[in-house]
């Protein structure tokens, strides 16, 4: 048996381990999703670009980093880069935002709700988030929050969630927590969550 024969199965196992994530947890009327799973989903959906002025400018958002402090707003940090008229992308800096959360049955995912830019760390000393870049970033944030989830629920679980009413979405113990009007655990097929 040669080295290449052993290497391929090992590489396949590593790839599966890297993409696997834990299922949401259900306890009574509450479904929770761990921050690690949300971060993994975000890592797979960035970088993202927003064009403006007919394609003359392009804003690239990358390297998302999520934290879930106690309360009802998450923190999300990411890097910004800007390119003009087909030129190479130049780093602008790192932006920190806070946002509420909402569950959208249409996308079967959690979306940012009323995100606000809280901090900016320029890539170069003396840099700042100018009005034009801030406006473009706010346009991107509004569009992203409306259309794209920061985490999408497994379709089998989401189908059952669609039959319930969401009463609240928040953050508890470093997890996104959704409370429903009825006991979700009784509606899920045995073994769906790997329990």
PDB file of C-alpha atoms in Angstrom:
ATOM      1  CA  UNK A   1       0.000   0.000   0.000  1.00  0.00           C
ATOM      2  CA  UNK A   2       1.514   3.329  -0.985  1.00  0.00           C
ATOM      3  CA  UNK A   3       1.409   6.692   0.790  1.00  0.00           C
ATOM      4  CA  UNK A   4      -1.063   8.200  -1.700  1.00  0.00           C
ATOM      5  CA  UNK A   5      -3.587   5.395  -1.038  1.00  0.00           C
ATOM      6  CA  UNK A   6      -3.487   6.186   2.695  1.00  0.00           C
ATOM      7  CA  UNK A   7      -3.527   9.941   2.214  1.00  0.00           C
ATOM      8  CA  UNK A   8      -6.781  10.190   0.213  1.00  0.00           C
ATOM      9  CA  UNK A   9      -9.087   8.612   2.852  1.00  0.00           C
ATOM     10  CA  UNK A  10      -7.401  10.635   5.606  1.00  0.00           C
ATOM     11  CA  UNK A  11      -7.918  13.863   3.635  1.00  0.00           C
ATOM     12  CA  UNK A  12     -11.575  12.980   3.049  1.00  0.00           C
ATOM     13  CA  UNK A  13     -12.113  12.391   6.786  1.00  0.00           C
ATOM     14  CA  UNK A  14     -10.498  15.723   7.633  1.00  0.00           C
ATOM     15  CA  UNK A  15     -12.679  17.531   5.097  1.00  0.00           C
ATOM     16  CA  UNK A  16     -15.822  15.963   6.568  1.00  0.00           C
ATOM     17  CA  UNK A  17     -14.759  16.856  10.099  1.00  0.00           C
ATOM     18  CA  UNK A  18     -14.105  20.450   9.063  1.00  0.00           C
ATOM     19  CA  UNK A  19     -17.548  20.872   7.495  1.00  0.00           C
ATOM     20  CA  UNK A  20     -19.550  18.931  10.080  1.00  0.00           C
ATOM     21  CA  UNK A  21     -21.263  20.863  12.802  1.00  0.00           C
ATOM     22  CA  UNK A  22     -23.517  20.078  15.692  1.00  0.00           C
ATOM     23  CA  UNK A  23     -27.256  20.201  15.246  1.00  0.00           C
ATOM     24  CA  UNK A  24     -29.254  22.844  17.080  1.00  0.00           C
ATOM     25  CA  UNK A  25     -30.357  21.771  20.529  1.00  0.00           C
ATOM     26  CA  UNK A  26     -34.021  21.652  21.514  1.00  0.00           C
ATOM     27  CA  UNK A  27     -35.331  21.817  25.044  1.00  0.00           C
ATOM     28  CA  UNK A  28     -39.077  22.231  25.377  1.00  0.00           C
ATOM     29  CA  UNK A  29     -40.143  25.408  23.588  1.00  0.00           C
ATOM     30  CA  UNK A  30     -36.580  26.586  22.957  1.00  0.00           C
ATOM     31  CA  UNK A  31     -34.139  25.904  20.118  1.00  0.00           C
ATOM     32  CA  UNK A  32     -30.516  26.998  20.556  1.00  0.00           C
ATOM     33  CA  UNK A  33     -27.587  27.211  18.151  1.00  0.00           C
ATOM     34  CA  UNK A  34     -23.994  27.331  19.372  1.00  0.00           C
ATOM     35  CA  UNK A  35     -21.747  30.285  18.446  1.00  0.00           C
ATOM     36  CA  UNK A  36     -19.212  27.865  16.907  1.00  0.00           C
ATOM     37  CA  UNK A  37     -21.835  26.649  14.417  1.00  0.00           C
ATOM     38  CA  UNK A  38     -22.855  30.189  13.498  1.00  0.00           C
ATOM     39  CA  UNK A  39     -19.185  31.154  13.040  1.00  0.00           C
ATOM     40  CA  UNK A  40     -18.617  28.139  10.798  1.00  0.00           C
ATOM     41  CA  UNK A  41     -21.611  29.134   8.660  1.00  0.00           C
ATOM     42  CA  UNK A  42     -20.314  32.720   8.403  1.00  0.00           C
ATOM     43  CA  UNK A  43     -16.820  31.524   7.451  1.00  0.00           C
ATOM     44  CA  UNK A  44     -18.342  29.622   4.530  1.00  0.00           C
ATOM     45  CA  UNK A  45     -20.376  32.580   3.269  1.00  0.00           C
ATOM     46  CA  UNK A  46     -17.658  35.284   3.202  1.00  0.00           C
ATOM     47  CA  UNK A  47     -15.992  37.212   1.569  1.00  0.00           C
ATOM     48  CA  UNK A  48     -18.789  39.277   0.028  1.00  0.00           C
ATOM     49  CA  UNK A  49     -18.622  42.290  -2.276  1.00  0.00           C
ATOM     50  CA  UNK A  50     -20.890  45.274  -2.871  1.00  0.00           C
ATOM     51  CA  UNK A  51     -20.540  47.363  -6.017  1.00  0.00           C
ATOM     52  CA  UNK A  52     -21.496  51.025  -6.270  1.00  0.00           C
ATOM     53  CA  UNK A  53     -21.478  53.823  -8.825  1.00  0.00           C
ATOM     54  CA  UNK A  54     -22.119  51.453 -11.696  1.00  0.00           C
ATOM     55  CA  UNK A  55     -19.246  49.187 -10.704  1.00  0.00           C
ATOM     56  CA  UNK A  56     -16.676  51.961 -10.274  1.00  0.00           C
ATOM     57  CA  UNK A  57     -16.295  51.078  -6.599  1.00  0.00           C
ATOM     58  CA  UNK A  58     -16.340  47.701  -4.908  1.00  0.00           C
ATOM     59  CA  UNK A  59     -16.459  47.134  -1.169  1.00  0.00           C
ATOM     60  CA  UNK A  60     -15.293  43.708   0.031  1.00  0.00           C
ATOM     61  CA  UNK A  61     -16.284  42.408   3.452  1.00  0.00           C
ATOM     62  CA  UNK A  62     -14.272  39.451   4.788  1.00  0.00           C
ATOM     63  CA  UNK A  63     -12.996  37.648   7.899  1.00  0.00           C
ATOM     64  CA  UNK A  64     -16.197  37.730   9.972  1.00  0.00           C
ATOM     65  CA  UNK A  65     -15.753  37.148  13.698  1.00  0.00           C
ATOM     66  CA  UNK A  66     -18.853  36.566  15.816  1.00  0.00           C
ATOM     67  CA  UNK A  67     -19.326  36.916  19.561  1.00  0.00           C
ATOM     68  CA  UNK A  68     -22.574  36.271  21.398  1.00  0.00           C
ATOM     69  CA  UNK A  69     -22.608  38.274  24.650  1.00  0.00           C
ATOM     70  CA  UNK A  70     -25.531  37.968  27.035  1.00  0.00           C
ATOM     71  CA  UNK A  71     -28.506  40.082  26.008  1.00  0.00           C
ATOM     72  CA  UNK A  72     -30.319  40.464  22.733  1.00  0.00           C
ATOM     73  CA  UNK A  73     -27.582  41.861  20.462  1.00  0.00           C
ATOM     74  CA  UNK A  74     -24.666  39.977  18.919  1.00  0.00           C
ATOM     75  CA  UNK A  75     -21.298  41.450  18.002  1.00  0.00           C
ATOM     76  CA  UNK A  76     -19.789  40.939  14.568  1.00  0.00           C
ATOM     77  CA  UNK A  77     -16.394  42.164  13.421  1.00  0.00           C
ATOM     78  CA  UNK A  78     -15.059  42.002   9.873  1.00  0.00           C
ATOM     79  CA  UNK A  79     -12.408  43.443   7.575  1.00  0.00           C
ATOM     80  CA  UNK A  80     -13.173  45.951   4.829  1.00  0.00           C
ATOM     81  CA  UNK A  81     -11.305  46.500   1.578  1.00  0.00           C
ATOM     82  CA  UNK A  82     -12.109  48.896  -1.269  1.00  0.00           C
ATOM     83  CA  UNK A  83     -11.275  48.787  -4.972  1.00  0.00           C
ATOM     84  CA  UNK A  84     -11.856  51.560  -7.509  1.00  0.00           C
ATOM     85  CA  UNK A  85     -12.358  51.109 -11.274  1.00  0.00           C
ATOM     86  CA  UNK A  86     -10.884  47.608 -11.480  1.00  0.00           C
ATOM     87  CA  UNK A  87      -7.791  48.413  -9.413  1.00  0.00           C
ATOM     88  CA  UNK A  88      -6.423  46.084  -6.755  1.00  0.00           C
ATOM     89  CA  UNK A  89      -8.374  45.968  -3.527  1.00  0.00           C
ATOM     90  CA  UNK A  90      -6.866  48.056  -0.700  1.00  0.00           C
ATOM     91  CA  UNK A  91      -7.518  47.351   3.015  1.00  0.00           C
ATOM     92  CA  UNK A  92      -9.696  49.996   4.657  1.00  0.00           C
ATOM     93  CA  UNK A  93      -9.841  48.626   8.187  1.00  0.00           C
ATOM     94  CA  UNK A  94     -11.774  46.520  10.635  1.00  0.00           C
ATOM     95  CA  UNK A  95     -15.402  47.296  11.525  1.00  0.00           C
ATOM     96  CA  UNK A  96     -17.286  46.178  14.599  1.00  0.00           C
ATOM     97  CA  UNK A  97     -21.060  46.145  14.686  1.00  0.00           C
ATOM     98  CA  UNK A  98     -23.795  45.066  17.017  1.00  0.00           C
ATOM     99  CA  UNK A  99     -27.140  43.743  15.913  1.00  0.00           C
ATOM    100  CA  UNK A 100     -30.365  42.247  17.084  1.00  0.00           C
ATOM    101  CA  UNK A 101     -31.583  38.981  15.595  1.00  0.00           C
ATOM    102  CA  UNK A 102     -34.701  37.809  13.843  1.00  0.00           C
ATOM    103  CA  UNK A 103     -35.780  34.455  12.470  1.00  0.00           C
ATOM    104  CA  UNK A 104     -37.043  34.503   8.880  1.00  0.00           C
ATOM    105  CA  UNK A 105     -39.226  31.574   7.823  1.00  0.00           C
ATOM    106  CA  UNK A 106     -38.635  32.402   4.133  1.00  0.00           C
ATOM    107  CA  UNK A 107     -34.879  31.838   4.310  1.00  0.00           C
ATOM    108  CA  UNK A 108     -35.137  29.469   7.289  1.00  0.00           C
ATOM    109  CA  UNK A 109     -32.359  31.383   8.937  1.00  0.00           C
ATOM    110  CA  UNK A 110     -31.323  33.955  11.504  1.00  0.00           C
ATOM    111  CA  UNK A 111     -30.795  37.471  10.154  1.00  0.00           C
ATOM    112  CA  UNK A 112     -29.243  40.631  11.516  1.00  0.00           C
ATOM    113  CA  UNK A 113     -31.899  43.041  12.802  1.00  0.00           C
ATOM    114  CA  UNK A 114     -31.121  46.772  12.918  1.00  0.00           C
ATOM    115  CA  UNK A 115     -27.312  46.419  12.787  1.00  0.00           C
ATOM    116  CA  UNK A 116     -25.286  49.442  13.886  1.00  0.00           C
ATOM    117  CA  UNK A 117     -21.609  50.210  13.273  1.00  0.00           C
ATOM    118  CA  UNK A 118     -19.981  50.626  16.688  1.00  0.00           C
ATOM    119  CA  UNK A 119     -16.221  50.642  16.079  1.00  0.00           C
ATOM    120  CA  UNK A 120     -13.735  51.208  13.280  1.00  0.00           C
ATOM    121  CA  UNK A 121     -10.021  50.400  13.361  1.00  0.00           C
ATOM    122  CA  UNK A 122      -8.262  51.802  10.266  1.00  0.00           C
ATOM    123  CA  UNK A 123      -5.829  49.655   8.291  1.00  0.00           C
ATOM    124  CA  UNK A 124      -3.371  52.578   8.194  1.00  0.00           C
ATOM    125  CA  UNK A 125      -2.578  55.039  10.975  1.00  0.00           C
ATOM    126  CA  UNK A 126      -4.694  58.158  10.712  1.00  0.00           C
ATOM    127  CA  UNK A 127      -7.288  56.517   8.481  1.00  0.00           C
ATOM    128  CA  UNK A 128     -10.978  56.942   9.113  1.00  0.00           C
ATOM    129  CA  UNK A 129     -14.293  55.620   7.877  1.00  0.00           C
ATOM    130  CA  UNK A 130     -15.258  58.470   5.552  1.00  0.00           C
ATOM    131  CA  UNK A 131     -18.887  59.365   4.804  1.00  0.00           C
ATOM    132  CA  UNK A 132     -18.880  57.695   1.372  1.00  0.00           C
ATOM    133  CA  UNK A 133     -17.465  54.397   2.644  1.00  0.00           C
ATOM    134  CA  UNK A 134     -19.809  54.471   5.657  1.00  0.00           C
ATOM    135  CA  UNK A 135     -22.786  55.029   3.337  1.00  0.00           C
ATOM    136  CA  UNK A 136     -21.738  52.137   1.079  1.00  0.00           C
ATOM    137  CA  UNK A 137     -21.206  49.920   4.137  1.00  0.00           C
ATOM    138  CA  UNK A 138     -24.632  50.829   5.546  1.00  0.00           C
ATOM    139  CA  UNK A 139     -26.235  50.023   2.174  1.00  0.00           C
ATOM    140  CA  UNK A 140     -24.479  46.649   2.141  1.00  0.00           C
ATOM    141  CA  UNK A 141     -25.481  45.946   5.759  1.00  0.00           C
ATOM    142  CA  UNK A 142     -29.158  46.734   5.109  1.00  0.00           C
ATOM    143  CA  UNK A 143     -29.198  44.492   2.019  1.00  0.00           C
ATOM    144  CA  UNK A 144     -27.304  41.687   3.773  1.00  0.00           C
ATOM    145  CA  UNK A 145     -29.592  41.838   6.828  1.00  0.00           C
ATOM    146  CA  UNK A 146     -32.679  41.699   4.618  1.00  0.00           C
ATOM    147  CA  UNK A 147     -31.596  38.887   2.285  1.00  0.00           C
ATOM    148  CA  UNK A 148     -28.868  36.764   3.852  1.00  0.00           C
ATOM    149  CA  UNK A 149     -28.958  34.775   7.093  1.00  0.00           C
ATOM    150  CA  UNK A 150     -25.989  34.564   9.419  1.00  0.00           C
ATOM    151  CA  UNK A 151     -27.066  30.957  10.027  1.00  0.00           C
ATOM    152  CA  UNK A 152     -29.525  28.692   8.215  1.00  0.00           C
ATOM    153  CA  UNK A 153     -31.471  25.975  10.047  1.00  0.00           C
ATOM    154  CA  UNK A 154     -31.494  22.419   8.682  1.00  0.00           C
ATOM    155  CA  UNK A 155     -34.544  22.136   6.354  1.00  0.00           C
ATOM    156  CA  UNK A 156     -36.025  19.155   8.254  1.00  0.00           C
ATOM    157  CA  UNK A 157     -36.063  21.149  11.504  1.00  0.00           C
ATOM    158  CA  UNK A 158     -37.114  24.394   9.791  1.00  0.00           C
ATOM    159  CA  UNK A 159     -40.211  22.729   8.272  1.00  0.00           C
ATOM    160  CA  UNK A 160     -41.441  21.954  11.775  1.00  0.00           C
ATOM    161  CA  UNK A 161     -40.481  25.443  13.017  1.00  0.00           C
ATOM    162  CA  UNK A 162     -42.629  26.915  10.235  1.00  0.00           C
ATOM    163  CA  UNK A 163     -45.737  25.503  11.952  1.00  0.00           C
ATOM    164  CA  UNK A 164     -44.947  27.397  15.187  1.00  0.00           C
ATOM    165  CA  UNK A 165     -44.905  31.045  16.191  1.00  0.00           C
ATOM    166  CA  UNK A 166     -41.606  32.594  17.242  1.00  0.00           C
ATOM    167  CA  UNK A 167     -42.080  34.405  20.549  1.00  0.00           C
ATOM    168  CA  UNK A 168     -38.540  35.704  21.014  1.00  0.00           C
ATOM    169  CA  UNK A 169     -35.028  35.498  19.582  1.00  0.00           C
ATOM    170  CA  UNK A 170     -32.081  36.336  21.811  1.00  0.00           C
ATOM    171  CA  UNK A 171     -28.739  35.220  23.147  1.00  0.00           C
ATOM    172  CA  UNK A 172     -28.323  32.942  26.163  1.00  0.00           C
ATOM    173  CA  UNK A 173     -25.060  31.477  27.448  1.00  0.00           C
ATOM    174  CA  UNK A 174     -23.187  32.101  24.182  1.00  0.00           C
ATOM    175  CA  UNK A 175     -25.923  30.571  22.026  1.00  0.00           C
ATOM    176  CA  UNK A 176     -28.668  31.968  19.807  1.00  0.00           C
ATOM    177  CA  UNK A 177     -31.931  31.043  21.503  1.00  0.00           C
ATOM    178  CA  UNK A 178     -35.399  30.979  19.924  1.00  0.00           C
ATOM    179  CA  UNK A 179     -38.510  30.543  22.036  1.00  0.00           C
ATOM    180  CA  UNK A 180     -41.687  29.206  20.401  1.00  0.00           C
ATOM    181  CA  UNK A 181     -45.347  29.180  21.383  1.00  0.00           C
ATOM    182  CA  UNK A 182     -45.374  25.370  21.649  1.00  0.00           C
ATOM    183  CA  UNK A 183     -43.053  22.544  22.641  1.00  0.00           C
ATOM    184  CA  UNK A 184     -40.782  21.990  19.643  1.00  0.00           C
ATOM    185  CA  UNK A 185     -39.186  18.876  21.108  1.00  0.00           C
ATOM    186  CA  UNK A 186     -42.457  16.921  20.924  1.00  0.00           C
ATOM    187  CA  UNK A 187     -42.813  17.697  17.192  1.00  0.00           C
ATOM    188  CA  UNK A 188     -39.352  16.626  16.004  1.00  0.00           C
ATOM    189  CA  UNK A 189     -38.924  13.065  14.727  1.00  0.00           C
ATOM    190  CA  UNK A 190     -36.853  10.802  16.977  1.00  0.00           C
ATOM    191  CA  UNK A 191     -33.147  11.034  16.173  1.00  0.00           C
ATOM    192  CA  UNK A 192     -33.368  14.201  14.040  1.00  0.00           C
ATOM    193  CA  UNK A 193     -31.112  16.096  16.415  1.00  0.00           C
ATOM    194  CA  UNK A 194     -28.785  13.158  16.967  1.00  0.00           C
ATOM    195  CA  UNK A 195     -30.076  12.541  20.504  1.00  0.00           C
TER     196      UNK A 195
END
